[in-house]
Amino acid sequence: MENLIRKIKYSPLWVRLTAALIIIAMLCTVFFFVGKRFGTVVEQKVTLLADTDPAWNKPDYITYEPIVKNEYSRPGTYLSEINGLVVHYVANPGTSAANNRSYFNGLAKSGATWASSHFIVGLEGEVLQLVPLDEIAYCSNERNKDTIGIECCHPDETGKFSDETYSSLITLLADLCKEYKLDPLTQIIRHYDVTGKMCPLYFVEHEDEWKGLLTDVAAAMTEKE
């Protein structure tokens, strides 16, 4: 090793520069993989520790899996008041809650668009919370500033929710209405009611079904009293 160092030391300048560049490249490669591994471990530990949202008394049926803070899906902007709940559909038939969480989380790197929600209700009725309830999510345009957004998965292009998704959505809406003292008949709205977008599609095309959903939430709140 000493002989090698001595040879490099007394070699022409171009040889020394080449050797230095090779050493720097090797060190950078080592640091990259060590850093990547360390970052993954830290992220895993943070995910394990972050099992609750201090902004509210989260029920046990909700899994808290916050997406990373970033300008495209979780800007960390403080949500000063909550005046309503907005129901959406994912518009991507057959995808799971985990699939859609990954998409929102991946926007931190892709920067493809600005989108997220506080909750996703899955095809099997699973409920994931992605954003703390004291932060805004990018889902309801001008109503981002004072509402909680809920995305719902659906099995086909009609946008109709499965029985499991519908049941969990009713429970979630009822719990949020009780938590924030909201009137389910007037303060639960559709994305459609904010911008005119056909979302959630099935409940825009079937107005009676939407009215029935609101009635079911009100009934669920009464049952919980």
PDB file of C-alpha atoms in Angstrom:
ATOM      1  CA  MET A   1       0.000   0.000   0.000  1.00  0.00           C
ATOM      2  CA  GLU A   2       2.857   2.377   0.913  1.00  0.00           C
ATOM      3  CA  ASN A   3       4.610   1.602  -2.389  1.00  0.00           C
ATOM      4  CA  LEU A   4       1.388   2.353  -4.276  1.00  0.00           C
ATOM      5  CA  ILE A   5       0.962   5.699  -2.497  1.00  0.00           C
ATOM      6  CA  ARG A   6       4.636   6.568  -3.174  1.00  0.00           C
ATOM      7  CA  LYS A   7       4.252   5.734  -6.868  1.00  0.00           C
ATOM      8  CA  ILE A   8       1.157   7.913  -7.153  1.00  0.00           C
ATOM      9  CA  LYS A   9       2.819  10.741  -5.243  1.00  0.00           C
ATOM     10  CA  TYR A  10       5.743  10.940  -7.676  1.00  0.00           C
ATOM     11  CA  SER A  11       3.726  10.212 -10.827  1.00  0.00           C
ATOM     12  CA  PRO A  12       2.863  12.826 -13.472  1.00  0.00           C
ATOM     13  CA  LEU A  13       0.091  15.275 -12.623  1.00  0.00           C
ATOM     14  CA  TRP A  14      -2.470  13.610 -14.887  1.00  0.00           C
ATOM     15  CA  VAL A  15      -1.931  10.269 -13.150  1.00  0.00           C
ATOM     16  CA  ARG A  16      -2.420  11.823  -9.729  1.00  0.00           C
ATOM     17  CA  LEU A  17      -5.585  13.601 -10.861  1.00  0.00           C
ATOM     18  CA  THR A  18      -6.987  10.395 -12.348  1.00  0.00           C
ATOM     19  CA  ALA A  19      -6.261   8.486  -9.130  1.00  0.00           C
ATOM     20  CA  ALA A  20      -7.889  11.229  -7.061  1.00  0.00           C
ATOM     21  CA  LEU A  21     -11.032  11.154  -9.224  1.00  0.00           C
ATOM     22  CA  ILE A  22     -11.264   7.376  -8.913  1.00  0.00           C
ATOM     23  CA  ILE A  23     -10.954   7.563  -5.128  1.00  0.00           C
ATOM     24  CA  ILE A  24     -13.589  10.330  -4.937  1.00  0.00           C
ATOM     25  CA  ALA A  25     -15.974   8.303  -7.120  1.00  0.00           C
ATOM     26  CA  MET A  26     -15.511   5.230  -4.921  1.00  0.00           C
ATOM     27  CA  LEU A  27     -16.178   7.253  -1.737  1.00  0.00           C
ATOM     28  CA  CYS A  28     -19.269   8.860  -3.255  1.00  0.00           C
ATOM     29  CA  THR A  29     -20.633   5.434  -4.188  1.00  0.00           C
ATOM     30  CA  VAL A  30     -20.075   4.123  -0.665  1.00  0.00           C
ATOM     31  CA  PHE A  31     -21.680   7.202   0.928  1.00  0.00           C
ATOM     32  CA  PHE A  32     -24.654   6.974  -1.461  1.00  0.00           C
ATOM     33  CA  PHE A  33     -25.531   3.392  -0.548  1.00  0.00           C
ATOM     34  CA  VAL A  34     -24.865   3.890   3.163  1.00  0.00           C
ATOM     35  CA  GLY A  35     -26.985   7.042   3.149  1.00  0.00           C
ATOM     36  CA  LYS A  36     -29.774   5.365   1.220  1.00  0.00           C
ATOM     37  CA  ARG A  37     -29.817   2.452   3.628  1.00  0.00           C
ATOM     38  CA  PHE A  38     -29.714   4.742   6.664  1.00  0.00           C
ATOM     39  CA  GLY A  39     -32.487   6.913   5.255  1.00  0.00           C
ATOM     40  CA  THR A  40     -34.683   3.876   4.658  1.00  0.00           C
ATOM     41  CA  VAL A  41     -34.177   2.671   8.218  1.00  0.00           C
ATOM     42  CA  VAL A  42     -34.983   6.112   9.624  1.00  0.00           C
ATOM     43  CA  GLU A  43     -38.127   6.372   7.472  1.00  0.00           C
ATOM     44  CA  GLN A  44     -39.257   2.934   8.654  1.00  0.00           C
ATOM     45  CA  LYS A  45     -38.711   3.892  12.305  1.00  0.00           C
ATOM     46  CA  VAL A  46     -40.600   7.168  11.860  1.00  0.00           C
ATOM     47  CA  THR A  47     -43.501   5.299  10.232  1.00  0.00           C
ATOM     48  CA  LEU A  48     -43.623   2.848  13.116  1.00  0.00           C
ATOM     49  CA  LEU A  49     -43.575   5.629  15.707  1.00  0.00           C
ATOM     50  CA  ALA A  50     -46.112   7.846  13.923  1.00  0.00           C
ATOM     51  CA  ASP A  51     -49.141   5.657  14.686  1.00  0.00           C
ATOM     52  CA  THR A  52     -51.453   8.442  15.749  1.00  0.00           C
ATOM     53  CA  ASP A  53     -52.425  11.972  14.805  1.00  0.00           C
ATOM     54  CA  PRO A  54     -52.277  14.307  17.836  1.00  0.00           C
ATOM     55  CA  ALA A  55     -54.810  16.610  16.143  1.00  0.00           C
ATOM     56  CA  TRP A  56     -57.696  14.276  16.998  1.00  0.00           C
ATOM     57  CA  ASN A  57     -58.736  11.180  18.892  1.00  0.00           C
ATOM     58  CA  LYS A  58     -58.290   8.700  16.047  1.00  0.00           C
ATOM     59  CA  PRO A  59     -60.498   5.577  16.213  1.00  0.00           C
ATOM     60  CA  ASP A  60     -58.783   2.190  16.081  1.00  0.00           C
ATOM     61  CA  TYR A  61     -60.158   1.223  12.665  1.00  0.00           C
ATOM     62  CA  ILE A  62     -58.071   3.972  11.036  1.00  0.00           C
ATOM     63  CA  THR A  63     -54.446   3.263  10.124  1.00  0.00           C
ATOM     64  CA  TYR A  64     -52.299   6.372  10.324  1.00  0.00           C
ATOM     65  CA  GLU A  65     -49.719   6.293   7.512  1.00  0.00           C
ATOM     66  CA  PRO A  66     -48.723   9.919   6.876  1.00  0.00           C
ATOM     67  CA  ILE A  67     -47.152  10.773   3.547  1.00  0.00           C
ATOM     68  CA  VAL A  68     -43.904  12.727   3.565  1.00  0.00           C
ATOM     69  CA  LYS A  69     -44.022  16.511   3.731  1.00  0.00           C
ATOM     70  CA  ASN A  70     -43.544  18.017   0.298  1.00  0.00           C
ATOM     71  CA  GLU A  71     -44.891  20.832  -1.851  1.00  0.00           C
ATOM     72  CA  TYR A  72     -46.982  18.593  -4.120  1.00  0.00           C
ATOM     73  CA  SER A  73     -49.118  16.542  -1.720  1.00  0.00           C
ATOM     74  CA  ARG A  74     -48.447  17.548   1.891  1.00  0.00           C
ATOM     75  CA  PRO A  75     -47.250  21.141   2.158  1.00  0.00           C
ATOM     76  CA  GLY A  76     -47.621  21.233   5.936  1.00  0.00           C
ATOM     77  CA  THR A  77     -49.844  24.320   5.756  1.00  0.00           C
ATOM     78  CA  TYR A  78     -51.827  24.800   8.948  1.00  0.00           C
ATOM     79  CA  LEU A  79     -55.571  24.105   8.723  1.00  0.00           C
ATOM     80  CA  SER A  80     -57.024  26.752  11.010  1.00  0.00           C
ATOM     81  CA  GLU A  81     -60.662  25.607  10.921  1.00  0.00           C
ATOM     82  CA  ILE A  82     -62.799  22.709   9.755  1.00  0.00           C
ATOM     83  CA  ASN A  83     -66.172  23.656   8.316  1.00  0.00           C
ATOM     84  CA  GLY A  84     -66.915  20.574   6.263  1.00  0.00           C
ATOM     85  CA  LEU A  85     -66.030  17.165   4.880  1.00  0.00           C
ATOM     86  CA  VAL A  86     -65.561  16.570   1.148  1.00  0.00           C
ATOM     87  CA  VAL A  87     -66.147  13.142  -0.409  1.00  0.00           C
ATOM     88  CA  HIS A  88     -64.211  12.132  -3.561  1.00  0.00           C
ATOM     89  CA  TYR A  89     -63.670   9.019  -5.653  1.00  0.00           C
ATOM     90  CA  VAL A  90     -60.215   8.041  -6.875  1.00  0.00           C
ATOM     91  CA  ALA A  91     -61.318   7.749 -10.545  1.00  0.00           C
ATOM     92  CA  ASN A  92     -58.940   4.807 -10.933  1.00  0.00           C
ATOM     93  CA  PRO A  93     -61.086   1.637 -10.847  1.00  0.00           C
ATOM     94  CA  GLY A  94     -59.792  -1.366  -8.946  1.00  0.00           C
ATOM     95  CA  THR A  95     -56.919   0.390  -7.197  1.00  0.00           C
ATOM     96  CA  SER A  96     -56.465  -0.081  -3.468  1.00  0.00           C
ATOM     97  CA  ALA A  97     -56.044   2.407  -0.665  1.00  0.00           C
ATOM     98  CA  ALA A  98     -52.358   1.458  -0.500  1.00  0.00           C
ATOM     99  CA  ASN A  99     -51.968   2.059  -4.254  1.00  0.00           C
ATOM    100  CA  ASN A 100     -53.401   5.539  -3.990  1.00  0.00           C
ATOM    101  CA  ARG A 101     -51.371   6.365  -0.890  1.00  0.00           C
ATOM    102  CA  SER A 102     -48.225   5.397  -2.799  1.00  0.00           C
ATOM    103  CA  TYR A 103     -49.241   7.685  -5.648  1.00  0.00           C
ATOM    104  CA  PHE A 104     -49.742  10.683  -3.352  1.00  0.00           C
ATOM    105  CA  ASN A 105     -46.514   9.943  -1.499  1.00  0.00           C
ATOM    106  CA  GLY A 106     -44.637   9.553  -4.780  1.00  0.00           C
ATOM    107  CA  LEU A 107     -45.564  13.061  -5.888  1.00  0.00           C
ATOM    108  CA  ALA A 108     -42.814  14.280  -3.566  1.00  0.00           C
ATOM    109  CA  LYS A 109     -40.326  12.912  -6.116  1.00  0.00           C
ATOM    110  CA  SER A 110     -42.244  13.008  -9.392  1.00  0.00           C
ATOM    111  CA  GLY A 111     -43.790  16.468  -8.986  1.00  0.00           C
ATOM    112  CA  ALA A 112     -46.370  15.364 -11.558  1.00  0.00           C
ATOM    113  CA  THR A 113     -49.248  17.328 -10.027  1.00  0.00           C
ATOM    114  CA  TRP A 114     -50.647  18.677  -6.773  1.00  0.00           C
ATOM    115  CA  ALA A 115     -52.968  16.150  -5.133  1.00  0.00           C
ATOM    116  CA  SER A 116     -53.688  14.358  -1.867  1.00  0.00           C
ATOM    117  CA  SER A 117     -56.400  13.714   0.700  1.00  0.00           C
ATOM    118  CA  HIS A 118     -56.613  13.332   4.442  1.00  0.00           C
ATOM    119  CA  PHE A 119     -58.132   9.848   4.165  1.00  0.00           C
ATOM    120  CA  ILE A 120     -58.492   7.010   1.682  1.00  0.00           C
ATOM    121  CA  VAL A 121     -61.198   4.376   2.124  1.00  0.00           C
ATOM    122  CA  GLY A 122     -60.224   1.128   0.399  1.00  0.00           C
ATOM    123  CA  LEU A 123     -62.099  -1.554  -1.514  1.00  0.00           C
ATOM    124  CA  GLU A 124     -62.207  -3.831   1.540  1.00  0.00           C
ATOM    125  CA  GLY A 125     -63.262  -1.034   3.865  1.00  0.00           C
ATOM    126  CA  GLU A 126     -59.766  -0.266   5.150  1.00  0.00           C
ATOM    127  CA  VAL A 127     -59.223   3.365   6.113  1.00  0.00           C
ATOM    128  CA  LEU A 128     -55.834   5.063   5.782  1.00  0.00           C
ATOM    129  CA  GLN A 129     -55.093   8.542   7.112  1.00  0.00           C
ATOM    130  CA  LEU A 130     -52.397  10.300   5.075  1.00  0.00           C
ATOM    131  CA  VAL A 131     -52.377  13.882   6.350  1.00  0.00           C
ATOM    132  CA  PRO A 132     -52.809  15.182   9.933  1.00  0.00           C
ATOM    133  CA  LEU A 133     -56.124  16.910  10.503  1.00  0.00           C
ATOM    134  CA  ASP A 134     -54.439  20.181  11.416  1.00  0.00           C
ATOM    135  CA  GLU A 135     -52.862  20.410   7.929  1.00  0.00           C
ATOM    136  CA  ILE A 136     -54.458  21.024   4.544  1.00  0.00           C
ATOM    137  CA  ALA A 137     -54.568  18.407   1.783  1.00  0.00           C
ATOM    138  CA  TYR A 138     -54.711  19.195  -1.933  1.00  0.00           C
ATOM    139  CA  CYS A 139     -58.080  17.771  -2.920  1.00  0.00           C
ATOM    140  CA  SER A 140     -60.891  20.328  -2.892  1.00  0.00           C
ATOM    141  CA  ASN A 141     -59.559  23.477  -4.564  1.00  0.00           C
ATOM    142  CA  GLU A 142     -60.689  26.619  -2.719  1.00  0.00           C
ATOM    143  CA  ARG A 143     -62.176  24.488   0.065  1.00  0.00           C
ATOM    144  CA  ASN A 144     -58.795  22.979   0.955  1.00  0.00           C
ATOM    145  CA  LYS A 145     -58.466  25.746   3.529  1.00  0.00           C
ATOM    146  CA  ASP A 146     -61.369  24.647   5.728  1.00  0.00           C
ATOM    147  CA  THR A 147     -62.327  21.042   4.920  1.00  0.00           C
ATOM    148  CA  ILE A 148     -61.183  17.462   5.366  1.00  0.00           C
ATOM    149  CA  GLY A 149     -60.900  15.440   2.150  1.00  0.00           C
ATOM    150  CA  ILE A 150     -61.806  11.758   1.838  1.00  0.00           C
ATOM    151  CA  GLU A 151     -60.942   9.719  -1.273  1.00  0.00           C
ATOM    152  CA  CYS A 152     -62.839   6.480  -1.850  1.00  0.00           C
ATOM    153  CA  CYS A 153     -61.765   3.496  -3.928  1.00  0.00           C
ATOM    154  CA  HIS A 154     -64.251   1.799  -6.271  1.00  0.00           C
ATOM    155  CA  PRO A 155     -64.218  -1.478  -8.192  1.00  0.00           C
ATOM    156  CA  ASP A 156     -65.352  -0.269 -11.624  1.00  0.00           C
ATOM    157  CA  GLU A 157     -65.882   2.747 -13.858  1.00  0.00           C
ATOM    158  CA  THR A 158     -69.363   3.494 -12.504  1.00  0.00           C
ATOM    159  CA  GLY A 159     -67.699   4.873  -9.392  1.00  0.00           C
ATOM    160  CA  LYS A 160     -70.117   3.000  -7.144  1.00  0.00           C
ATOM    161  CA  PHE A 161     -68.510   2.043  -3.848  1.00  0.00           C
ATOM    162  CA  SER A 162     -68.396  -1.534  -2.606  1.00  0.00           C
ATOM    163  CA  ASP A 163     -70.538  -2.326   0.431  1.00  0.00           C
ATOM    164  CA  GLU A 164     -67.373  -2.442   2.556  1.00  0.00           C
ATOM    165  CA  THR A 165     -66.169   0.941   1.301  1.00  0.00           C
ATOM    166  CA  TYR A 166     -69.581   2.507   1.812  1.00  0.00           C
ATOM    167  CA  SER A 167     -69.925   1.140   5.350  1.00  0.00           C
ATOM    168  CA  SER A 168     -66.487   2.400   6.411  1.00  0.00           C
ATOM    169  CA  LEU A 169     -67.131   5.778   4.787  1.00  0.00           C
ATOM    170  CA  ILE A 170     -70.360   6.209   6.753  1.00  0.00           C
ATOM    171  CA  THR A 171     -68.556   5.344   9.991  1.00  0.00           C
ATOM    172  CA  LEU A 172     -65.690   7.713   9.225  1.00  0.00           C
ATOM    173  CA  LEU A 173     -67.988  10.592   8.276  1.00  0.00           C
ATOM    174  CA  ALA A 174     -70.059  10.073  11.431  1.00  0.00           C
ATOM    175  CA  ASP A 175     -66.961  10.067  13.642  1.00  0.00           C
ATOM    176  CA  LEU A 176     -65.574  13.204  11.999  1.00  0.00           C
ATOM    177  CA  CYS A 177     -68.909  15.002  12.286  1.00  0.00           C
ATOM    178  CA  LYS A 178     -69.035  14.202  15.992  1.00  0.00           C
ATOM    179  CA  GLU A 179     -65.383  15.183  16.479  1.00  0.00           C
ATOM    180  CA  TYR A 180     -65.802  18.588  14.815  1.00  0.00           C
ATOM    181  CA  LYS A 181     -69.493  19.185  15.590  1.00  0.00           C
ATOM    182  CA  LEU A 182     -70.567  19.226  11.950  1.00  0.00           C
ATOM    183  CA  ASP A 183     -74.091  18.830  10.572  1.00  0.00           C
ATOM    184  CA  PRO A 184     -74.029  15.778   8.277  1.00  0.00           C
ATOM    185  CA  LEU A 185     -76.923  17.043   6.167  1.00  0.00           C
ATOM    186  CA  THR A 186     -75.312  20.376   5.298  1.00  0.00           C
ATOM    187  CA  GLN A 187     -71.570  20.107   5.980  1.00  0.00           C
ATOM    188  CA  ILE A 188     -70.758  16.913   4.101  1.00  0.00           C
ATOM    189  CA  ILE A 189     -70.342  17.780   0.437  1.00  0.00           C
ATOM    190  CA  ARG A 190     -69.030  16.336  -2.820  1.00  0.00           C
ATOM    191  CA  HIS A 191     -66.102  17.583  -4.848  1.00  0.00           C
ATOM    192  CA  TYR A 192     -68.812  18.301  -7.416  1.00  0.00           C
ATOM    193  CA  ASP A 193     -70.405  20.827  -5.042  1.00  0.00           C
ATOM    194  CA  VAL A 194     -67.157  22.813  -4.943  1.00  0.00           C
ATOM    195  CA  THR A 195     -66.043  22.852  -8.587  1.00  0.00           C
ATOM    196  CA  GLY A 196     -68.670  21.061 -10.669  1.00  0.00           C
ATOM    197  CA  LYS A 197     -66.289  18.157 -11.304  1.00  0.00           C
ATOM    198  CA  MET A 198     -68.092  14.798 -11.679  1.00  0.00           C
ATOM    199  CA  CYS A 199     -66.692  13.505  -8.402  1.00  0.00           C
ATOM    200  CA  PRO A 200     -67.654  11.240  -6.746  1.00  0.00           C
ATOM    201  CA  LEU A 201     -69.140  10.145 -10.063  1.00  0.00           C
ATOM    202  CA  TYR A 202     -71.798   7.684  -8.871  1.00  0.00           C
ATOM    203  CA  PHE A 203     -73.143  10.107  -6.279  1.00  0.00           C
ATOM    204  CA  VAL A 204     -73.266  12.956  -8.793  1.00  0.00           C
ATOM    205  CA  GLU A 205     -75.184  10.871 -11.319  1.00  0.00           C
ATOM    206  CA  HIS A 206     -77.477   9.470  -8.596  1.00  0.00           C
ATOM    207  CA  GLU A 207     -78.611  12.384  -6.453  1.00  0.00           C
ATOM    208  CA  ASP A 208     -80.983  10.233  -4.413  1.00  0.00           C
ATOM    209  CA  GLU A 209     -78.108   7.947  -3.434  1.00  0.00           C
ATOM    210  CA  TRP A 210     -76.154  10.956  -2.207  1.00  0.00           C
ATOM    211  CA  LYS A 211     -79.085  12.134  -0.092  1.00  0.00           C
ATOM    212  CA  GLY A 212     -79.355   8.605   1.258  1.00  0.00           C
ATOM    213  CA  LEU A 213     -75.674   8.652   2.197  1.00  0.00           C
ATOM    214  CA  LEU A 214     -76.148  11.831   4.221  1.00  0.00           C
ATOM    215  CA  THR A 215     -79.146  10.311   5.955  1.00  0.00           C
ATOM    216  CA  ASP A 216     -77.121   7.187   6.773  1.00  0.00           C
ATOM    217  CA  VAL A 217     -74.393   9.335   8.355  1.00  0.00           C
ATOM    218  CA  ALA A 218     -76.949  11.172  10.491  1.00  0.00           C
ATOM    219  CA  ALA A 219     -78.407   7.829  11.607  1.00  0.00           C
ATOM    220  CA  ALA A 220     -74.933   6.480  12.436  1.00  0.00           C
ATOM    221  CA  MET A 221     -74.260   9.539  14.592  1.00  0.00           C
ATOM    222  CA  THR A 222     -77.478   8.926  16.524  1.00  0.00           C
ATOM    223  CA  GLU A 223     -76.524   5.285  17.079  1.00  0.00           C
ATOM    224  CA  LYS A 224     -73.179   6.368  18.539  1.00  0.00           C
ATOM    225  CA  GLU A 225     -74.777   8.640  21.153  1.00  0.00           C
TER     226      GLU A 225
END
